[in-house]
Amino acid sequence: MINERMFGLGSQPNPIRVQYAYGLQRKAEIGEENVFDMSIGNPSIPAPAAVRERIEQLLRDEAPEVLHGYTMAAGLASARQAVADNLRERFGIQATAANVYLTAGATAALYITAAAITHPGDEIIVNAPYFTEYKVMTESAGCTCVEVPMRQTDFQLDIDALREAINPKTAAIVINSPNNPVGCIYTQENIEALAAMMTEKEEELGHPIYLISDEPYREITYGKEVPFAANFYRDTIVCYSWAKSLSLPGERIGYIYVSDNIPNASEVAAAVGGAGRALGFICAPVLFQRVIETCISEPTNVDAYASNRELLTGMLDELGYTYIQPDGAFYLWVKALEDDSQAFCDKAKAHDLLLVQSDCFGVSGWARASYCVSAECIKNSRKAWAALKADYDA
Ligand code: PLP
């Protein structure tokens, strides 16, 4: 008999991908330029030239049976060392290859981490709105996903509400900054307050509360600093991906960083290895491990996202929409023009403007527009945004 939960997940796919699939189909019907697909977070900026050069060089110079062979479960020592060096140089932390486990993107990193540090029946706290898959990840580990709204005034972490939500079953809090879907960046003050509160709660409860810092947008910022959470809270586990920073989402490459500051760090690292094994996430794609060895310090180009952000927000200002000014990532969190976010997105869809309803991010009444698209797409979408507004003004 098939598994009911898996059947449910498979037959009701993530709404982001539902919109994306519809967009592909609709583009084939009416032409690419007539569909304003702002559903998925597929970077529109190409990967740096150095990535292609590295792949070409590897294909030319390396013996295929070695190049494409298995690595150790955690990845090549050289690639893990490159990550450790990068983290040390940028954030002044202690790191060696032993602290790094390479994964097939941030998704694998998150699933491994959740499995490594929880027991069935535990709770994982997420800050709403939150990346859709956190709930699936939490429930896959047999845990309960506890949603705590971010502060509605400034979309920072609501420390008092988080404190209230923590109880003896709490195993972890997940944060994501720069944030998908809001685009906010948690300030150093906010992270320090979180760290102080969590430290206090750990002492009170007598067990660790891990901070899972999901950081695929770390480099996608428009001027504001992104505090490195592991520098502020001892029991932090970082989940990272090069999907956005190097525009490699389909290549599935990222990592988990377990700091030695965690009191039983070697046991946590072993549990990460065990969870990777148990979940089948061993040996991240090897060609891209080799790419990371040499391309890890390639600068992230955000110019096109920065100008798209200006274009889109300027347009929505003129049309009278309300949104949260994003400081990072490449999403705009737009207030829906009615309480029912799905109905709002369906109306947008009728104008071939593809947004993502907010319920799948854990809140109602908003919509997410991804602006990692071409500038043309944004400019041409004006008529759709205007028609959508007119639907409600009528
Ligand atoms: N976490 C967040 C906040 C994301 O937005 C995404 C992807 O969009 C992921 C994790 C998954 O990243 P990856 O594609 O590397 O698995």
Short mmCIF file of C-alpha atoms in Angstrom, two decimals, residues 16 127-132 147 180-181 333 356-363 367-368:
data_model
loop_
_atom_site.label_atom_id
_atom_site.label_comp_id
_atom_site.label_asym_id
_atom_site.label_seq_id
_atom_site.Cartn_x
_atom_site.Cartn_y
_atom_site.Cartn_z
CA ILE A 16 5.43 27.38 -6.46
CA ASN A 127 9.26 32.16 11.60
CA ALA A 128 6.26 32.95 9.43
CA PRO A 129 6.19 33.67 6.60
CA TYR A 130 8.70 30.88 5.95
CA PHE A 131 10.05 28.84 3.03
CA THR A 132 7.35 26.31 2.11
CA GLU A 147 4.85 28.68 13.37
CA ASN A 180 12.40 34.01 1.27
CA PRO A 181 9.62 35.19 0.82
CA TRP A 333 6.16 40.36 -0.63
CA VAL A 356 2.66 32.56 -5.43
CA GLN A 357 -0.12 32.63 -2.84
CA SER A 358 1.00 33.28 0.71
CA ASP A 359 -0.77 30.44 2.53
CA CYS A 360 2.00 28.03 1.55
CA PHE A 361 4.42 30.35 3.39
CA GLY A 362 2.25 30.11 6.52
CA VAL A 363 0.33 33.41 6.34
CA ALA A 367 1.56 37.09 -2.48
CA ARG A 368 5.18 36.54 -3.52
#
